[in-house]
Amino acid sequence: MDLIEGLTKFNLTKQEATLYVQLLKAGTLTGYEAAKQTGISRSNTYTALAGLVEKGAAYVLEEGKVTRYTPVAPEEFCANKIRRLGEIKQDILQQLPTYNTTVDGYITIKGEQEIVDKLRNTVAQAKERIYVSGNGRVLELLRGELSQAVAKGLKVVVIGDRSFHLPGAVCYGTSKQTEQIRLIADSRTVLTGDLEDAKDSSCLYSCKRNLVDLFKEALKNEIELIKLTER
């Protein structure tokens, strides 16, 4: 991810993010110096510097008649934002109406990041067992959540590239060329699709028993085929 784009995810505008990076390089800057070094107009620079102070990314240093700005350390800035988001999350969850997340139908999820988020959440919320099939890149995206599932004592079965290993999981190695992913959690939910088209990727998520059973059987057959090939 581009650095400036990444900083905008922490509620900074692009101009604020650009000035924050420049402050980190310089240590301290006046508004005039910041404008000159970044090429941002002076009026926009002063507005953005005030925004950095307000958003907890910079401090003001008063040196006589000259106002200088200094950056908050990146680790501290990011940690403060994440901590505050956690607090806001708790406030939101307490106020929102309850919602039954089990939908008796077929849900289409679009976009690679949205699919990966759903995969990670599905693994994290599993209680008993996980069966997952995918190539090495896709499985690496889930390594953290799969490792945590193993640590919690869940049965984790992985069908992936021969190079992928996960301590504590049952791994079946094969050759997977596509970005297709199949995941079954607790024999109750299934998620299937591919990540080939990045933002245009799509996946199907469902709690329908017939679909879950269909994919359970497909994964069992894939495992049996791998065993036969190894023999």
mmCIF file of C-alpha atoms in Angstrom:
data_model
loop_
_atom_site.group_PDB
_atom_site.id
_atom_site.type_symbol
_atom_site.label_atom_id
_atom_site.label_comp_id
_atom_site.label_asym_id
_atom_site.label_seq_id
_atom_site.Cartn_x
_atom_site.Cartn_y
_atom_site.Cartn_z
ATOM 1 C CA MET A 1 0.000 0.000 0.000
ATOM 2 C CA ASP A 2 1.209 3.493 -0.816
ATOM 3 C CA LEU A 3 2.405 5.331 2.329
ATOM 4 C CA ILE A 4 0.177 8.378 1.889
ATOM 5 C CA GLU A 5 -2.832 6.193 1.092
ATOM 6 C CA GLY A 6 -2.071 4.141 4.191
ATOM 7 C CA LEU A 7 -2.013 7.236 6.389
ATOM 8 C CA THR A 8 -5.381 8.348 5.030
ATOM 9 C CA LYS A 9 -6.809 5.150 6.570
ATOM 10 C CA PHE A 10 -5.942 6.767 9.913
ATOM 11 C CA ASN A 11 -8.256 9.690 9.151
ATOM 12 C CA LEU A 12 -5.620 12.011 7.681
ATOM 13 C CA THR A 13 -6.226 13.870 4.434
ATOM 14 C CA LYS A 14 -3.625 13.466 1.699
ATOM 15 C CA GLN A 15 -2.194 16.898 2.449
ATOM 16 C CA GLU A 16 -2.050 16.125 6.170
ATOM 17 C CA ALA A 17 -0.383 12.792 5.438
ATOM 18 C CA THR A 18 2.179 14.472 3.158
ATOM 19 C CA LEU A 19 2.997 17.070 5.829
ATOM 20 C CA TYR A 20 3.193 14.395 8.538
ATOM 21 C CA VAL A 21 5.820 12.514 6.526
ATOM 22 C CA GLN A 22 7.740 15.749 5.956
ATOM 23 C CA LEU A 23 7.637 16.545 9.679
ATOM 24 C CA LEU A 24 9.059 13.113 10.427
ATOM 25 C CA LYS A 25 11.915 13.779 8.002
ATOM 26 C CA ALA A 26 12.678 17.250 9.327
ATOM 27 C CA GLY A 27 11.878 16.920 13.038
ATOM 28 C CA THR A 28 10.328 20.387 13.333
ATOM 29 C CA LEU A 29 9.028 22.857 10.767
ATOM 30 C CA THR A 30 7.297 26.201 10.629
ATOM 31 C CA GLY A 31 4.263 26.535 8.420
ATOM 32 C CA TYR A 32 6.341 28.498 5.913
ATOM 33 C CA GLU A 33 9.061 25.824 5.808
ATOM 34 C CA ALA A 34 6.506 23.049 5.473
ATOM 35 C CA ALA A 35 4.802 24.775 2.543
ATOM 36 C CA LYS A 36 8.115 25.404 0.807
ATOM 37 C CA GLN A 37 9.342 21.828 1.220
ATOM 38 C CA THR A 38 6.111 20.106 0.157
ATOM 39 C CA GLY A 39 4.878 22.497 -2.518
ATOM 40 C CA ILE A 40 1.491 22.788 -0.805
ATOM 41 C CA SER A 41 0.077 26.324 -0.769
ATOM 42 C CA ARG A 42 0.668 28.230 2.478
ATOM 43 C CA SER A 43 -3.036 28.552 3.272
ATOM 44 C CA ASN A 44 -3.590 24.818 2.787
ATOM 45 C CA THR A 45 -0.422 24.037 4.732
ATOM 46 C CA TYR A 46 -1.562 25.937 7.817
ATOM 47 C CA THR A 47 -5.000 24.319 7.616
ATOM 48 C CA ALA A 48 -3.453 20.852 7.286
ATOM 49 C CA LEU A 49 -0.968 21.445 10.120
ATOM 50 C CA ALA A 50 -3.841 22.489 12.378
ATOM 51 C CA GLY A 51 -5.593 19.277 11.305
ATOM 52 C CA LEU A 52 -2.544 17.212 12.278
ATOM 53 C CA VAL A 53 -2.534 18.791 15.737
ATOM 54 C CA GLU A 54 -6.277 18.231 16.147
ATOM 55 C CA LYS A 55 -6.004 14.593 15.046
ATOM 56 C CA GLY A 56 -3.108 13.798 17.363
ATOM 57 C CA ALA A 57 -0.382 13.504 14.714
ATOM 58 C CA ALA A 58 1.627 16.624 15.624
ATOM 59 C CA TYR A 59 2.450 18.954 18.504
ATOM 60 C CA VAL A 60 2.880 22.714 18.506
ATOM 61 C CA LEU A 61 6.189 24.199 19.676
ATOM 62 C CA GLU A 62 6.013 27.836 20.714
ATOM 63 C CA GLU A 63 9.398 29.509 20.200
ATOM 64 C CA GLY A 64 8.913 33.201 20.773
ATOM 65 C CA LYS A 65 6.901 34.619 17.922
ATOM 66 C CA VAL A 66 7.525 31.590 15.711
ATOM 67 C CA THR A 67 5.185 28.609 15.771
ATOM 68 C CA ARG A 68 6.837 25.325 14.892
ATOM 69 C CA TYR A 69 5.329 21.870 14.514
ATOM 70 C CA THR A 70 6.804 18.515 15.492
ATOM 71 C CA PRO A 71 5.394 15.051 14.696
ATOM 72 C CA VAL A 72 3.995 12.552 17.163
ATOM 73 C CA ALA A 73 5.993 9.298 16.898
ATOM 74 C CA PRO A 74 4.377 7.003 14.276
ATOM 75 C CA GLU A 75 3.958 4.048 16.667
ATOM 76 C CA GLU A 76 2.310 6.302 19.252
ATOM 77 C CA PHE A 77 0.055 7.965 16.683
ATOM 78 C CA CYS A 78 -1.118 4.644 15.216
ATOM 79 C CA ALA A 79 -1.572 3.035 18.648
ATOM 80 C CA ASN A 80 -3.663 5.968 19.859
ATOM 81 C CA LYS A 81 -5.915 5.755 16.803
ATOM 82 C CA ILE A 82 -6.399 1.994 17.139
ATOM 83 C CA ARG A 83 -7.082 2.297 20.880
ATOM 84 C CA ARG A 84 -9.664 5.006 20.278
ATOM 85 C CA LEU A 85 -11.337 2.940 17.554
ATOM 86 C CA GLY A 86 -11.580 0.050 20.021
ATOM 87 C CA GLU A 87 -13.327 2.326 22.510
ATOM 88 C CA ILE A 88 -15.689 3.618 19.826
ATOM 89 C CA LYS A 89 -16.393 0.030 18.754
ATOM 90 C CA GLN A 90 -17.555 -0.877 22.265
ATOM 91 C CA ASP A 91 -19.804 2.184 22.426
ATOM 92 C CA ILE A 92 -21.334 1.310 19.060
ATOM 93 C CA LEU A 93 -21.922 -2.350 19.938
ATOM 94 C CA GLN A 94 -23.699 -1.381 23.145
ATOM 95 C CA GLN A 95 -26.088 0.926 21.308
ATOM 96 C CA LEU A 96 -26.785 -0.992 18.098
ATOM 97 C CA PRO A 97 -29.832 -3.282 17.899
ATOM 98 C CA THR A 98 -29.109 -7.002 18.017
ATOM 99 C CA TYR A 99 -28.814 -8.744 14.676
ATOM 100 C CA ASN A 100 -29.094 -12.385 13.698
ATOM 101 C CA THR A 101 -26.024 -12.939 11.523
ATOM 102 C CA THR A 102 -27.238 -16.320 10.302
ATOM 103 C CA VAL A 103 -28.858 -15.628 6.934
ATOM 104 C CA ASP A 104 -30.790 -18.485 5.358
ATOM 105 C CA GLY A 105 -29.756 -17.810 1.803
ATOM 106 C CA TYR A 106 -26.840 -17.167 -0.543
ATOM 107 C CA ILE A 107 -24.746 -14.045 -0.045
ATOM 108 C CA THR A 108 -22.415 -12.683 -2.728
ATOM 109 C CA ILE A 109 -19.307 -10.930 -1.432
ATOM 110 C CA LYS A 110 -17.373 -8.768 -3.900
ATOM 111 C CA GLY A 111 -13.817 -7.440 -3.766
ATOM 112 C CA GLU A 112 -10.637 -9.206 -2.650
ATOM 113 C CA GLN A 113 -10.265 -7.348 0.640
ATOM 114 C CA GLU A 114 -13.912 -7.896 1.553
ATOM 115 C CA ILE A 115 -13.589 -11.617 0.764
ATOM 116 C CA VAL A 116 -10.391 -11.947 2.809
ATOM 117 C CA ASP A 117 -12.065 -10.124 5.713
ATOM 118 C CA LYS A 118 -14.989 -12.565 5.591
ATOM 119 C CA LEU A 119 -12.626 -15.534 5.420
ATOM 120 C CA ARG A 120 -10.663 -14.297 8.429
ATOM 121 C CA ASN A 121 -13.793 -13.574 10.451
ATOM 122 C CA THR A 122 -15.309 -16.958 9.592
ATOM 123 C CA VAL A 123 -12.160 -18.751 10.753
ATOM 124 C CA ALA A 124 -11.931 -16.616 13.906
ATOM 125 C CA GLN A 125 -15.567 -17.327 14.817
ATOM 126 C CA ALA A 126 -15.374 -21.110 14.263
ATOM 127 C CA LYS A 127 -15.914 -23.254 17.362
ATOM 128 C CA GLU A 128 -15.011 -26.796 16.340
ATOM 129 C CA ARG A 129 -13.429 -27.402 12.934
ATOM 130 C CA ILE A 130 -12.216 -25.732 9.760
ATOM 131 C CA TYR A 131 -11.640 -27.173 6.311
ATOM 132 C CA VAL A 132 -9.937 -24.866 3.838
ATOM 133 C CA SER A 133 -8.619 -25.310 0.310
ATOM 134 C CA GLY A 134 -6.535 -22.748 -1.563
ATOM 135 C CA ASN A 135 -3.153 -21.972 -3.072
ATOM 136 C CA GLY A 136 -0.168 -20.778 -1.054
ATOM 137 C CA ARG A 137 -0.818 -17.048 -1.428
ATOM 138 C CA VAL A 138 -4.427 -17.311 -0.337
ATOM 139 C CA LEU A 139 -3.573 -19.557 2.610
ATOM 140 C CA GLU A 140 -0.832 -17.186 3.755
ATOM 141 C CA LEU A 141 -3.478 -14.472 4.059
ATOM 142 C CA LEU A 142 -5.242 -16.705 6.591
ATOM 143 C CA ARG A 143 -2.186 -18.058 8.411
ATOM 144 C CA GLY A 144 -2.676 -15.897 11.506
ATOM 145 C CA GLU A 145 -6.312 -16.880 12.003
ATOM 146 C CA LEU A 146 -5.656 -20.540 11.196
ATOM 147 C CA SER A 147 -2.785 -20.646 13.699
ATOM 148 C CA GLN A 148 -5.038 -19.150 16.373
ATOM 149 C CA ALA A 149 -7.700 -21.764 15.590
ATOM 150 C CA VAL A 150 -5.132 -24.529 16.080
ATOM 151 C CA ALA A 151 -4.018 -22.935 19.336
ATOM 152 C CA LYS A 152 -7.640 -22.953 20.563
ATOM 153 C CA GLY A 153 -7.855 -26.698 19.921
ATOM 154 C CA LEU A 154 -9.958 -26.616 16.747
ATOM 155 C CA LYS A 155 -9.505 -29.266 14.107
ATOM 156 C CA VAL A 156 -7.936 -27.537 11.105
ATOM 157 C CA VAL A 157 -7.594 -29.334 7.760
ATOM 158 C CA VAL A 158 -5.730 -27.550 4.974
ATOM 159 C CA ILE A 159 -5.600 -28.527 1.309
ATOM 160 C CA GLY A 160 -2.994 -26.368 -0.366
ATOM 161 C CA ASP A 161 0.351 -26.088 -2.094
ATOM 162 C CA ARG A 162 2.978 -28.549 -0.948
ATOM 163 C CA SER A 163 5.088 -25.657 0.322
ATOM 164 C CA PHE A 164 2.420 -24.568 2.830
ATOM 165 C CA HIS A 165 2.852 -25.957 6.342
ATOM 166 C CA LEU A 166 0.884 -25.113 9.467
ATOM 167 C CA PRO A 167 2.008 -26.715 12.753
ATOM 168 C CA GLY A 168 -0.857 -28.513 14.470
ATOM 169 C CA ALA A 169 -3.037 -28.660 11.348
ATOM 170 C CA VAL A 170 -3.657 -31.600 9.028
ATOM 171 C CA CYS A 171 -2.151 -30.473 5.718
ATOM 172 C CA TYR A 172 -2.596 -32.133 2.324
ATOM 173 C CA GLY A 173 -0.183 -30.965 -0.343
ATOM 174 C CA THR A 174 -1.088 -30.664 -3.989
ATOM 175 C CA SER A 175 -0.570 -28.273 -6.899
ATOM 176 C CA LYS A 176 -2.965 -25.330 -6.987
ATOM 177 C CA GLN A 177 -2.538 -22.852 -9.804
ATOM 178 C CA THR A 178 -5.672 -20.755 -9.392
ATOM 179 C CA GLU A 179 -6.756 -18.288 -6.735
ATOM 180 C CA GLN A 180 -9.825 -20.347 -5.887
ATOM 181 C CA ILE A 181 -10.718 -20.613 -2.205
ATOM 182 C CA ARG A 182 -13.094 -22.953 -0.416
ATOM 183 C CA LEU A 183 -13.765 -22.808 3.310
ATOM 184 C CA ILE A 184 -16.133 -24.744 5.570
ATOM 185 C CA ALA A 185 -16.485 -23.817 9.239
ATOM 186 C CA ASP A 186 -18.141 -26.073 11.833
ATOM 187 C CA SER A 187 -20.040 -27.898 9.061
ATOM 188 C CA ARG A 188 -22.438 -24.942 9.182
ATOM 189 C CA THR A 189 -21.087 -22.284 6.848
ATOM 190 C CA VAL A 190 -19.353 -22.379 3.476
ATOM 191 C CA LEU A 191 -17.503 -19.713 1.535
ATOM 192 C CA THR A 192 -16.352 -20.362 -2.023
ATOM 193 C CA GLY A 193 -15.024 -18.257 -4.873
ATOM 194 C CA ASP A 194 -11.745 -16.885 -6.181
ATOM 195 C CA LEU A 195 -9.456 -13.892 -5.765
ATOM 196 C CA GLU A 196 -8.195 -13.785 -9.347
ATOM 197 C CA ASP A 197 -9.756 -10.459 -10.268
ATOM 198 C CA ALA A 198 -8.677 -8.398 -7.233
ATOM 199 C CA LYS A 199 -11.379 -5.765 -6.684
ATOM 200 C CA ASP A 200 -13.690 -7.578 -9.103
ATOM 201 C CA SER A 201 -13.330 -10.916 -7.310
ATOM 202 C CA SER A 202 -16.478 -12.510 -5.947
ATOM 203 C CA CYS A 203 -17.348 -15.214 -3.442
ATOM 204 C CA LEU A 204 -20.463 -17.029 -2.336
ATOM 205 C CA TYR A 205 -21.195 -17.338 1.392
ATOM 206 C CA SER A 206 -24.020 -19.479 2.749
ATOM 207 C CA CYS A 207 -25.337 -21.448 5.715
ATOM 208 C CA LYS A 208 -27.534 -23.583 3.458
ATOM 209 C CA ARG A 209 -27.181 -27.188 4.540
ATOM 210 C CA ASN A 210 -27.302 -28.607 1.025
ATOM 211 C CA LEU A 211 -24.463 -26.356 -0.146
ATOM 212 C CA VAL A 212 -22.369 -27.091 2.944
ATOM 213 C CA ASP A 213 -22.834 -30.838 2.423
ATOM 214 C CA LEU A 214 -21.976 -30.497 -1.273
ATOM 215 C CA PHE A 215 -18.659 -28.785 -0.533
ATOM 216 C CA LYS A 216 -17.839 -31.132 2.335
ATOM 217 C CA GLU A 217 -18.145 -34.008 -0.098
ATOM 218 C CA ALA A 218 -16.048 -32.158 -2.695
ATOM 219 C CA LEU A 219 -13.250 -31.541 -0.182
ATOM 220 C CA LYS A 220 -13.351 -35.166 0.990
ATOM 221 C CA ASN A 221 -13.002 -36.304 -2.629
ATOM 222 C CA GLU A 222 -10.099 -33.902 -3.150
ATOM 223 C CA ILE A 223 -8.354 -35.326 -0.074
ATOM 224 C CA GLU A 224 -8.916 -38.890 -1.259
ATOM 225 C CA LEU A 225 -7.510 -38.031 -4.673
ATOM 226 C CA ILE A 226 -4.382 -36.560 -3.062
ATOM 227 C CA LYS A 227 -3.946 -39.713 -0.972
ATOM 228 C CA LEU A 228 -4.312 -41.930 -4.043
ATOM 229 C CA THR A 229 -1.799 -39.834 -5.975
ATOM 230 C CA GLU A 230 0.724 -40.088 -3.142
ATOM 231 C CA ARG A 231 0.388 -43.880 -3.136
#
